[in-house]
């Protein structure tokens, strides 16, 4: 197996995100290690399957995190995401404090590219927030975490189930009304406001400027009526806030990022051993053939080159793909 696991990057209800490295190419990945037991019991399997599908589609945009591979062992499914080493926008805001308008405009413009790409594929993210905007060592940003995404939201289709994070959720979703992709633009408005003022809630008194267009774009994105909200009905790229933005340069990563950050290091390095977590799970869970059949077709991409070579660096149990 040529994938070497390093340390844990983060944890969720489903399992861990672990830094891993391809020992041949030295390419690093953020591997989401998800317990099959959690998927079969508590966390909805459908959500992970949506995330798995969306992460393959997102490779079409430089502003969306995508999956390079997926595979499974007896006890886990593993999703190999591109690794962005400089933390997220939430950490950036915590370390730098509120951003100057030009920096906020840069991140907002890159996010617009990602959000519009998702929406043209009929996907609503539903959980846009600074924690889900990752920063690369180049200083560019990408949207991640498609665990709450909704697919096939083309045309006039609407949904009504509640999903998201308090403070970023659009009023129509909060009111349990039918909603569309406009919910992402509301969250985006909260993020721009937060980048500039440091606050999630909009306060008139924090804006005394009128020239940058920041106040205007935030107010248009935070409109309670989704039909009047900027983003879905009018081209947000043409808003005054983005007047000086050359979108072709943004799309091709030619706009220099305002901040180059140091790679983030977790305070406590917690090593990860796939063997150990497999064995721990096996103690009190025996997936039946019917359980395993639920994960059929999960593996994709360069599975062969990543896993089927003779050098064994982790000693992990061999990956399985039920027939
Ligand atoms: N944490 C979760 N996903 C990540 C990614 N793609 N890169 C870095 N850290 C992460």
JSON list of C-alpha atoms and ligand atoms in Angstrom, two decimals, residues 9-10 17 30 65 81-85 134 144, ligand 1:
[
{"chain": "A", "resi": 9, "resn": "UNK", "atom": "CA", "xyz": [-6.48, 16.84, 10.88]},
{"chain": "A", "resi": 10, "resn": "UNK", "atom": "CA", "xyz": [-9.99, 16.89, 12.27]},
{"chain": "A", "resi": 17, "resn": "UNK", "atom": "CA", "xyz": [-9.93, 13.47, 8.47]},
{"chain": "A", "resi": 30, "resn": "UNK", "atom": "CA", "xyz": [-6.80, 14.90, 3.35]},
{"chain": "A", "resi": 65, "resn": "UNK", "atom": "CA", "xyz": [-12.27, 20.92, -3.19]},
{"chain": "A", "resi": 81, "resn": "UNK", "atom": "CA", "xyz": [-9.51, 14.90, -0.93]},
{"chain": "A", "resi": 82, "resn": "UNK", "atom": "CA", "xyz": [-6.96, 17.34, -2.22]},
{"chain": "A", "resi": 83, "resn": "UNK", "atom": "CA", "xyz": [-5.13, 18.73, 0.80]},
{"chain": "A", "resi": 84, "resn": "UNK", "atom": "CA", "xyz": [-5.10, 22.46, 1.51]},
{"chain": "A", "resi": 85, "resn": "UNK", "atom": "CA", "xyz": [-2.48, 23.12, 4.13]},
{"chain": "A", "resi": 134, "resn": "UNK", "atom": "CA", "xyz": [-10.04, 26.29, 2.92]},
{"chain": "A", "resi": 144, "resn": "UNK", "atom": "CA", "xyz": [-15.23, 22.32, 0.86]},
{"chain": "B", "resi": 1, "resn": "LIG", "atom": "N1", "xyz": [-9.76, 19.20, 6.64]},
{"chain": "B", "resi": 1, "resn": "LIG", "atom": "C1", "xyz": [-10.85, 18.73, 6.05]},
{"chain": "B", "resi": 1, "resn": "LIG", "atom": "N2", "xyz": [-10.70, 18.69, 4.73]},
{"chain": "B", "resi": 1, "resn": "LIG", "atom": "C2", "xyz": [-9.46, 19.17, 4.46]},
{"chain": "B", "resi": 1, "resn": "LIG", "atom": "C3", "xyz": [-8.72, 19.39, 3.28]},
{"chain": "B", "resi": 1, "resn": "LIG", "atom": "N3", "xyz": [-9.21, 19.10, 2.09]},
{"chain": "B", "resi": 1, "resn": "LIG", "atom": "N4", "xyz": [-7.48, 19.89, 3.39]},
{"chain": "B", "resi": 1, "resn": "LIG", "atom": "C4", "xyz": [-7.00, 20.18, 4.61]},
{"chain": "B", "resi": 1, "resn": "LIG", "atom": "N5", "xyz": [-7.64, 20.00, 5.76]},
{"chain": "B", "resi": 1, "resn": "LIG", "atom": "C5", "xyz": [-8.86, 19.49, 5.69]}
]
